[in-house]
Amino acid sequence: MKTNQAHPLPPMESLAHYRELPADEMKARALAHYEQQKRRRTVRDFDSRPVPREVIEHCLLAAGTAPSGANQQPWHFAVIEDPALKRQIREAAEEEEHAFYNGRAPEEWLRALAPLGTDPNKPFLEEAPLLIAIFAQKYGVDAQGERFSHYYVPESVGIATGFLISALHDAGLATLTHTPSPMGFLNGLCRRPDSEKPVILLVVGYPKPGCQVPVHGGLKKPLAQISTWL
């Protein structure tokens, strides 16, 4: 049995890569980043063209730079390209979606979804060139096989997912955050342990030519509604 011992302080290093910018450049960069992110839209119609693996790898590395509780990085990204596996995932997801749309979902939720025109059919799970199943690691296991706690897991994985979506958008790709519920079927299909909980199935690729997105989806809340200065 392990004894409770104080954790040694981690080695520290200087903040070598930080550089302060002039105020005008800060403003320009902030505005440019906003304008770039403003172009991001959730897409449900994907072209089947393959995406260069190196692009995805660099986006995953960017996601891995996200802050996390005690720097334990409690996430795993399973990248799915195999057509047969994508079909299995679609079949399992649609089974849950049919249950959702035909009784499991409250009427209020269905009314909120109605303007999007969604239904239980999810062809994008096969059409898109790849899916990224995002797993939250409920706990860690050390080299001796002993469990240790992870902290702020939902918050950490949520931040990393945001980093990933932003990186993919910056690289010129479209995404869809798909969340069939429950999605425990992903553990078996992606060969992930029970210690990991699937939280998002991220659909990634190029928009299909002529792709349509809901007009109302572009109406984001103004600054005064999403922020308060105290």
PDB file of C-alpha atoms in Angstrom, residues 76 78-80 82 85 88-89 133 135 184-196:
ATOM      1  CA  HIS A  76      -7.233  10.647 -24.994  1.00  0.00           C
ATOM      2  CA  ALA A  78      -8.935   8.213 -30.741  1.00  0.00           C
ATOM      3  CA  VAL A  79      -8.710   9.075 -34.449  1.00  0.00           C
ATOM      4  CA  ILE A  80     -10.932   6.883 -36.617  1.00  0.00           C
ATOM      5  CA  ASP A  82     -11.272   3.013 -41.104  1.00  0.00           C
ATOM      6  CA  LEU A  85     -15.236   1.149 -38.021  1.00  0.00           C
ATOM      7  CA  GLN A  88     -20.074   0.504 -36.841  1.00  0.00           C
ATOM      8  CA  ILE A  89     -19.932   3.807 -34.983  1.00  0.00           C
ATOM      9  CA  ALA A 133     -13.501  10.201 -30.214  1.00  0.00           C
ATOM     10  CA  PHE A 135     -12.196  10.370 -23.915  1.00  0.00           C
ATOM     11  CA  GLY A 184     -20.336   3.947 -23.961  1.00  0.00           C
ATOM     12  CA  PHE A 185     -20.241   1.925 -27.186  1.00  0.00           C
ATOM     13  CA  LEU A 186     -17.162   3.938 -28.139  1.00  0.00           C
ATOM     14  CA  ASN A 187     -15.035   2.253 -25.472  1.00  0.00           C
ATOM     15  CA  GLY A 188     -15.377  -1.135 -27.115  1.00  0.00           C
ATOM     16  CA  LEU A 189     -15.174   0.075 -30.709  1.00  0.00           C
ATOM     17  CA  CYS A 190     -12.127   2.260 -29.999  1.00  0.00           C
ATOM     18  CA  ARG A 191     -10.522  -0.303 -27.661  1.00  0.00           C
ATOM     19  CA  ARG A 192     -10.348   2.132 -24.742  1.00  0.00           C
ATOM     20  CA  PRO A 193     -10.412   1.026 -21.076  1.00  0.00           C
ATOM     21  CA  ASP A 194     -13.337   1.441 -18.685  1.00  0.00           C
ATOM     22  CA  SER A 195     -11.322   4.088 -16.842  1.00  0.00           C
ATOM     23  CA  GLU A 196     -12.021   6.436 -19.756  1.00  0.00           C
TER      24      GLU A 196
END
